[in-house]
Each structure stands twice: as structure tokens, then as C-alpha cells.
Short mmCIF file of C-alpha atoms and ligand atoms in Angstrom, two decimals:
data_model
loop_
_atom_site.label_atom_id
_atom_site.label_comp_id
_atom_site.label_asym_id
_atom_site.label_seq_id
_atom_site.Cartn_x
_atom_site.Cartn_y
_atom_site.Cartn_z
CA UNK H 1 35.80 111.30 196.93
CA UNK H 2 39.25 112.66 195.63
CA UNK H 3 41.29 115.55 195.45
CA UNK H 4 41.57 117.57 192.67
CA UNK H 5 44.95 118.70 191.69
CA UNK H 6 45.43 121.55 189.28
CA UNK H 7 49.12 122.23 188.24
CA UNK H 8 49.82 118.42 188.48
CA UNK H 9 53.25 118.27 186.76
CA UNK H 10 54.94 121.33 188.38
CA UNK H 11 56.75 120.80 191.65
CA UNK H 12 54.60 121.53 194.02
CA UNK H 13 51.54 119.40 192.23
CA UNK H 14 53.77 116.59 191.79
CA UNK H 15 54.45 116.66 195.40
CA UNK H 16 50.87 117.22 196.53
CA UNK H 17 49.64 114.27 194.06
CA UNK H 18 52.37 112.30 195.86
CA UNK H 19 51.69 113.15 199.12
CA UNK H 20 47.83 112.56 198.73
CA UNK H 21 48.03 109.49 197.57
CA UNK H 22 49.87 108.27 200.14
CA UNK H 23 47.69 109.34 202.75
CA UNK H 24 45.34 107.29 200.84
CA UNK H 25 43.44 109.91 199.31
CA UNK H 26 42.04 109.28 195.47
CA UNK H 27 43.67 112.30 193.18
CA UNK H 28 41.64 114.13 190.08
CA UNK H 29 44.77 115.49 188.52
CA UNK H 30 45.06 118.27 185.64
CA UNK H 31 48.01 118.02 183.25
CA UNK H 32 48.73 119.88 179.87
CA UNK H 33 51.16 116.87 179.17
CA UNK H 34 50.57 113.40 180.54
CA UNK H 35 54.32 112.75 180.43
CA UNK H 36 54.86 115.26 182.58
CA UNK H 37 53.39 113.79 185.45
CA UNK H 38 55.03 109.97 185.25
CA UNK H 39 53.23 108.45 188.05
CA UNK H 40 50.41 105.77 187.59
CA UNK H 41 47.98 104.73 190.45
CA UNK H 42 44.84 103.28 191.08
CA UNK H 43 43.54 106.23 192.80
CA UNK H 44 44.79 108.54 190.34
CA UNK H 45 43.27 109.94 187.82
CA UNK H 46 44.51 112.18 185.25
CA UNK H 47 43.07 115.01 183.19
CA UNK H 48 44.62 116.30 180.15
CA UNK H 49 43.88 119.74 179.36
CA UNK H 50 44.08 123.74 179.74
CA UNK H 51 42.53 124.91 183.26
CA UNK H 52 41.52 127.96 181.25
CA UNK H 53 39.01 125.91 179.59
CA UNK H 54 35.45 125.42 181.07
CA UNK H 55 34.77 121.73 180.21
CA UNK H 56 38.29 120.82 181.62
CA UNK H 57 37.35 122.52 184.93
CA UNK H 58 33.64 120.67 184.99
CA UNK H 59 35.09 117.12 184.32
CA UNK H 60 37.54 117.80 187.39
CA UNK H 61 34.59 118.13 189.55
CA UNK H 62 32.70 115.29 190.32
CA UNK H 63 33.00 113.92 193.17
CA UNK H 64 35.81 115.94 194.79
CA UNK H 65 36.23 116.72 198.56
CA UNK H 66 38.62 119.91 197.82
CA UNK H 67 40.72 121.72 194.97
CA UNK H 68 44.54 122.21 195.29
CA UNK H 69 45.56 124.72 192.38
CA UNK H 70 49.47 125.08 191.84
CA UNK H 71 48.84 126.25 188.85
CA UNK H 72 52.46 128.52 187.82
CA UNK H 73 52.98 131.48 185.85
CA UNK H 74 55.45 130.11 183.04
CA UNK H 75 59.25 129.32 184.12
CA UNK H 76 61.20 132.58 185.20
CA UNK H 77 64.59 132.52 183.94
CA UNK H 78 67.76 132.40 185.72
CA UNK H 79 67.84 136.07 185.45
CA UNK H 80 65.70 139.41 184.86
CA UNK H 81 67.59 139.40 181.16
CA UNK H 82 66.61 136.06 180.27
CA UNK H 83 62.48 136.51 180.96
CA UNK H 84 59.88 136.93 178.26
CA UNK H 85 57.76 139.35 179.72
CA UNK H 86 55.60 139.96 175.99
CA UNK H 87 53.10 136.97 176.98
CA UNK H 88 50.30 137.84 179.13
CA UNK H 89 49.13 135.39 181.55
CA UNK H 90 45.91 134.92 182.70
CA UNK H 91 45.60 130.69 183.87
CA UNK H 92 45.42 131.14 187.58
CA UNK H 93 42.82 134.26 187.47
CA UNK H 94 40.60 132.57 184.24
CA UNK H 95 41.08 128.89 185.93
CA UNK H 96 40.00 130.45 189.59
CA UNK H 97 36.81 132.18 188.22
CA UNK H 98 35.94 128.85 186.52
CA UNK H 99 36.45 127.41 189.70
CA UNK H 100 34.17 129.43 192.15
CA UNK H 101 31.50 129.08 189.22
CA UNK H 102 31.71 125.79 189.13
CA UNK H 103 32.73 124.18 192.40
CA UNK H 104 29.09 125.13 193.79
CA UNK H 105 27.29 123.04 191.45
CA UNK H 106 29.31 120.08 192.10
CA UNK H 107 28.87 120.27 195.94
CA UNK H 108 32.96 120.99 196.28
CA UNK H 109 33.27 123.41 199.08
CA UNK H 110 37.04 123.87 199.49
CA UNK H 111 39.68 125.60 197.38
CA UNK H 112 43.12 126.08 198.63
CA UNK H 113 44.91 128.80 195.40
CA UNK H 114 48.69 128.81 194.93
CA UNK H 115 50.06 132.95 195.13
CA UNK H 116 53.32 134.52 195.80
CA UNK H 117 54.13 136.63 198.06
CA UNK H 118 54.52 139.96 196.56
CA UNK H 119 51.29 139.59 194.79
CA UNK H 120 47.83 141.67 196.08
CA UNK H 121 47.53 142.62 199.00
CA UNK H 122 51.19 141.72 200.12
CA UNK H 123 52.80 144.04 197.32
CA UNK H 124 54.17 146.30 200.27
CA UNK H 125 56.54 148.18 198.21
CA UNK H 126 59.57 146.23 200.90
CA UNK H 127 62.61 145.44 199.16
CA UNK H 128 62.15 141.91 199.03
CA UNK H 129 58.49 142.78 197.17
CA UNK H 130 60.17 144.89 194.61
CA UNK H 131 62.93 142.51 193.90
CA UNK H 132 60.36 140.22 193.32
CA UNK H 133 58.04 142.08 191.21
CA UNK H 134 60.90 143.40 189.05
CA UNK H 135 62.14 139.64 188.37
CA UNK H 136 58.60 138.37 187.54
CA UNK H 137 57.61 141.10 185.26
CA UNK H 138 54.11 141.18 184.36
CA UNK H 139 53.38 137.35 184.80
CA UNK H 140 52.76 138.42 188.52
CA UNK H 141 49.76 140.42 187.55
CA UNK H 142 47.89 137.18 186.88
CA UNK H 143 48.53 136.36 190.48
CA UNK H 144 47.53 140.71 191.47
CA UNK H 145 43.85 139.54 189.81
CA UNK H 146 43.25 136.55 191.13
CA UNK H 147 43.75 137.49 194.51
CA UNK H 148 41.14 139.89 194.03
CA UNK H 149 38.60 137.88 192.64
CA UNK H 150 38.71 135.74 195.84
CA UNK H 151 38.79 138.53 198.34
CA UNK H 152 35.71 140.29 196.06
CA UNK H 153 34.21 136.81 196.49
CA UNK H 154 34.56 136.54 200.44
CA UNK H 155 32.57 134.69 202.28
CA UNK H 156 30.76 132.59 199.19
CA UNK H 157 30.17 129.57 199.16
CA UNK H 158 33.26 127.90 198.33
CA UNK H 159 35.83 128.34 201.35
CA UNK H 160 39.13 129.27 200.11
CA UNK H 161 42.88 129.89 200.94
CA UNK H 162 45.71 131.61 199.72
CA UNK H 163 49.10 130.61 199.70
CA UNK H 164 51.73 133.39 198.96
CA UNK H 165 54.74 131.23 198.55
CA UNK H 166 58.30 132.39 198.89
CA UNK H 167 60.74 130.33 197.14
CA UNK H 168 59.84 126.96 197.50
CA UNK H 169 62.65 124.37 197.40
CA UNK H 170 63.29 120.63 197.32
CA UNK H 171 64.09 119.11 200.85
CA UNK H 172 63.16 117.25 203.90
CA UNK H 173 59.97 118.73 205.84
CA UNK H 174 61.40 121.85 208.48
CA UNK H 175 59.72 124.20 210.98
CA UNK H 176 58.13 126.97 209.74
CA UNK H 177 55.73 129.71 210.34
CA UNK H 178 52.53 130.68 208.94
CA UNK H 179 51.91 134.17 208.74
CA UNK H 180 49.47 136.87 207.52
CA UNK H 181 51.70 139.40 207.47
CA UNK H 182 55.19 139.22 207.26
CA UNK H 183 57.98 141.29 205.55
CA UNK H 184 60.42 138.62 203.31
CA UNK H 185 63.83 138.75 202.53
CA UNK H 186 65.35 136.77 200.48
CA UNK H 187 66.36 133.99 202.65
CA UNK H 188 62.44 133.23 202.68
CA UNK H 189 61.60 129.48 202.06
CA UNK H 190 59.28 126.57 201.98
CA UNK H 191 60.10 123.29 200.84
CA UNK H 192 57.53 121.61 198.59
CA UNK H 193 57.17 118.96 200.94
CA UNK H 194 55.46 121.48 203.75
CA UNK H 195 53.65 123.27 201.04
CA UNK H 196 52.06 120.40 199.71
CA UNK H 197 51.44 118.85 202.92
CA UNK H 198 49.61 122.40 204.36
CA UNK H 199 47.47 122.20 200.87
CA UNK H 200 46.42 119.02 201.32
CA UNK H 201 45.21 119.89 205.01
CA UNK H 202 43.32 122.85 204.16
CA UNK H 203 41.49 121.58 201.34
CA UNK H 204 40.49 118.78 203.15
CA UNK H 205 39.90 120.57 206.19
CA UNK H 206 40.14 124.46 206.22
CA UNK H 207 41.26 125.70 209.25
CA UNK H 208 42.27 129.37 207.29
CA UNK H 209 39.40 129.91 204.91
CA UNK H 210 38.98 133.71 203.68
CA UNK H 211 42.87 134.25 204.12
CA UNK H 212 46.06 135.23 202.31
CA UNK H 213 48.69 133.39 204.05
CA UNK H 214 52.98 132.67 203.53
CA UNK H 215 54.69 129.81 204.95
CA UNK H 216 57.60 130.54 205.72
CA UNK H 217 60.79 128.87 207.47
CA UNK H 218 62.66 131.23 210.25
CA UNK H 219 63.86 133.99 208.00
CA UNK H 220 68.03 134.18 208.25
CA UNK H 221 68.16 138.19 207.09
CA UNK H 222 70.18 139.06 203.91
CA UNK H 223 70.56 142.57 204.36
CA UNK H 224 67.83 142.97 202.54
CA UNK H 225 64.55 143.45 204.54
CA UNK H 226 64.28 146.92 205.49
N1 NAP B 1 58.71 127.92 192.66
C1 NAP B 1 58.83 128.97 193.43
O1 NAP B 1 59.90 129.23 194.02
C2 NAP B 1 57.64 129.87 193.63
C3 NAP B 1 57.80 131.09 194.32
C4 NAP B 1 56.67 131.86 194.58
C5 NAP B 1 55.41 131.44 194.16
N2 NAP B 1 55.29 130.27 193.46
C6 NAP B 1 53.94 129.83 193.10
O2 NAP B 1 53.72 128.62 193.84
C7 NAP B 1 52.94 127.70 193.06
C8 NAP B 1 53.73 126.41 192.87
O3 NAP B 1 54.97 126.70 192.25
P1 NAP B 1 55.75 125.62 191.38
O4 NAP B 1 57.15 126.11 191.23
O5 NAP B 1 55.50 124.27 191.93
O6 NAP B 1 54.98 125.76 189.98
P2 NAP B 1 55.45 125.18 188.57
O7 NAP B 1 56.44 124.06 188.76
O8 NAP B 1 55.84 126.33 187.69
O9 NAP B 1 54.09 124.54 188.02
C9 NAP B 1 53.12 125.29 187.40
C10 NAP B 1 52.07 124.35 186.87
O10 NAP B 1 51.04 125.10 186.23
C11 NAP B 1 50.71 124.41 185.02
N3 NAP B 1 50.04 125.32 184.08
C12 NAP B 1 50.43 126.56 183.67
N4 NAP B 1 49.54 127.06 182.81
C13 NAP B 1 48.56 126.11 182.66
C14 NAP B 1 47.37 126.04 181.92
N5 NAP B 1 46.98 127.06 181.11
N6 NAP B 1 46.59 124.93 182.04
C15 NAP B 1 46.95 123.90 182.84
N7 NAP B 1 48.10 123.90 183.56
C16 NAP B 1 48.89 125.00 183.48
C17 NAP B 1 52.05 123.92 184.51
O11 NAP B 1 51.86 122.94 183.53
P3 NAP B 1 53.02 122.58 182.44
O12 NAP B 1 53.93 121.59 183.15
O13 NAP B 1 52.27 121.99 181.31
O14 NAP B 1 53.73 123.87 182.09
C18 NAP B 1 52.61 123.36 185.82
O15 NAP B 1 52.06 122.09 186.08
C19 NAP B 1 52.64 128.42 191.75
O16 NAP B 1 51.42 129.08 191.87
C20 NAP B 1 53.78 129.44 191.63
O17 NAP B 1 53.40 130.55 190.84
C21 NAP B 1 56.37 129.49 193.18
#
């Protein structure tokens, strides 16, 4: 029985591959690049391929106990200036509808779907939203669709989550809250270490199916929330 792992060489997958396999858990992982996920395990497994593609999502399947999908719009760049915005993206709401096709036939009941906050339903025209918004451009929308497949889906029969993520960050595991509605600013943050471990326990064991939630640590105010 493993985990499968979509998004496997971004931060957040890397982390939840880590953290999975050290709780002892066998990992399906999905990778574009092998290189770019350097870890080798006997409970790992690694798939090579594009999520957007239906025979990649069916040989993830077999077997699992849950789906973790981190899958990322491409890199931002440091600034709104430097981001392409002429690419549409469409992996997380192509790779989701694969998913609740196919996660049925293979007995896998529990899918736990990386968002940000800002996208669907939590696109609250707040400061912190628009800021967002404006710096992802259009790659967001992917994110906008997605989120409405699941909530058009409901109460199927694969049990899912939503994480709308702040900015996630690299460092040790803090307190934080988890919220269903919450206005941001932009001293909102996760680390990847909480992230990954809250994936982990809802896809093994969802305690939040049917919901669109943010993790967030105590928010310091910027001056920005209204
Ligand atoms: N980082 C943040 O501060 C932040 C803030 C808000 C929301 N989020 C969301 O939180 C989640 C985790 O973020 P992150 O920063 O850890 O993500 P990330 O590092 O950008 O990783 C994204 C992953 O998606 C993979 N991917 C993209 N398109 C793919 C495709 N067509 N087929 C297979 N794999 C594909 C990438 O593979 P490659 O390595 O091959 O490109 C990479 O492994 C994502 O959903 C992200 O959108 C992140």
C-alpha cells in the first residue's frame, strides 16, 4: 500500500516523499525528471512522466492508500516584470479530472489537492488576494478550475481536500492554524515541513474531506489586510 506523490521534485513533494518514507510509508512518486528528485529507497518508487497524461495517472494507481498532488503552476519570477504569463496552464485541473476518473477504479479513496489561497472560492477581492492574483497572472486560473471541478464533484466517491497555501517556506515545524476562512496578508506562511506533514495525514486519514482549507502560522499584519 503506498502513497502516491504527484509533484515529487518541487518542494513541497520532496518534503512529503521525505516525510512519508520515514514514517515508513511506501511512496508512488511522479517526476517529469528523475534527477530532480535525488533520493533512492526501497519503498520508493518513481514514475517518470506528465500528470496530464492518462496512462501516467493509471500506472500511479495500484495499490495506493491516498494521493498527495503538489503539483505547481510553473516558477513565478522574482517579480510581476519577470513572469511569462503567454503559457496557459492546465496540469493541476487536467491531472485532477484524471484523478477522480481514475482513483475509483483502483479502490483509492483519498485525494488531498495542492491550491493557493487566492484561488476559487477564496478570491475575496482583499488586498492580499489581489496582490496575489496580479503576481500570478493567469497561471492561477488553473488552480480557479480545479477547485471547481472538486466542489462540482462533492460528495463522490473519492474524499478530497484542498489546501490553499500561502507562501510556504523552508524551516523547522511551528504552530499554526487551519482555517476555512481567513483574510491573508502577506506575512501568511507555512513551512513545507507542516504542509507536507498535514498532507500526509489527510490522505491517509481525512479528517477534512469536501473542504478548501489554508494553513496558516499566526499572521504578524503588514499593513496590508484590510
Ligand atoms: N511555493 C509557494 O510559496 C506557494 C504558494 C501558494 C501556493 N503554492 C502551491 O502549493 C503547492 C506546492 O508548492 P511548491 O512550491 O512546493 O511547488 P513547486 O516546487 O513549484 O512544484 C511543482 C511541481 O509540479 C510539477 N509539475 C508541473 N507541471 C507538471 C506536469 N505537467 N506533469 C508532472 N509534474 C508537473 C513540477 O515538476 P518539475 O520539477 O518537472 O517542474 C514540480 O514537481 C503547489 O500546488 C503550488 O502551486 C505554492
Amino acid at each position: 500500500m503506498s502513497l502516491v506523490v504527484l509533484g515529487a521534485t518541487g518542494r513541497t513533494g520532496q518534503e512529503v516523499v521525505a516525510q512519508a518514507l520515514d514514517r515508513g510509508l511506501a511512496v508512488t512518486a511522479l517526476v517529469r525528471r528523475r534527477e530532480g528528485l535525488p533520493v533512492e529507497h526501497g519503498r520508493l518508487r518513481v514514475v517518470v512522466g506528465d500528470a496530464r497524461d492518462p496512462a501516467v495517472i493509471e500506472d500511479l494507481l495500484p495499490g495506493a492508500v491516498g494521493v498527495v498532488s503538489s503539483l505547481g503552476i510553473p516558477a513565478a519570477g522574482r517579480s510581476r516584470a519577470e513572469i511569462d504569463d503567454s503559457q496557459r496552464v492546465d496540469v493541476c485541473r487536467v491531472s485532477t479530472e484524471l484523478l477522480l476518473a481514475a482513483m475509483p477504479r483502483h479502490g483509492v479513496p483519498h485525494l488531498v489537492a495542492m491550491s493557493t489561497h487566492g484561488a476559487g472560492g477564496s478570491n475575496d477581492g482583499s488586498p492580499y488576494v489581489r496582490w496575489l492574483r496580479d503576481l500570478v497572472g493567469h497561471r492561477v486560473e488553473d488552480k480557479d478550475r480545479m477547485e471547481e471541478l472538486l466542489a462540482a464533484y462533492g460528495d463522490g466517491e473519492v474524499r478530497w481536500t484542498v489546501l490553499r497555501n500561502p507562501a510556504i517556506y523552508d524551516g523547522p515545524r511551528r504552530p499554526h492554524g487551519v482555517h476555512e476562512r481567513i483574510e491573508l496578508d502577506r506575512s501568511s506562511r507555512i513551512t513545507y515541513a507542516d504542509l507536507a506533514a498535514f498532507a500526509i495525514d489527510e490522505a491517509l486519514t481525512p479528517e477534512h474531506s469536501g473542504r478548501f482549507l489554508t494553513l496558516t502560522e499566526p499572521l504578524r499584519g503588514d499593513g496590508f489586510a484590510s
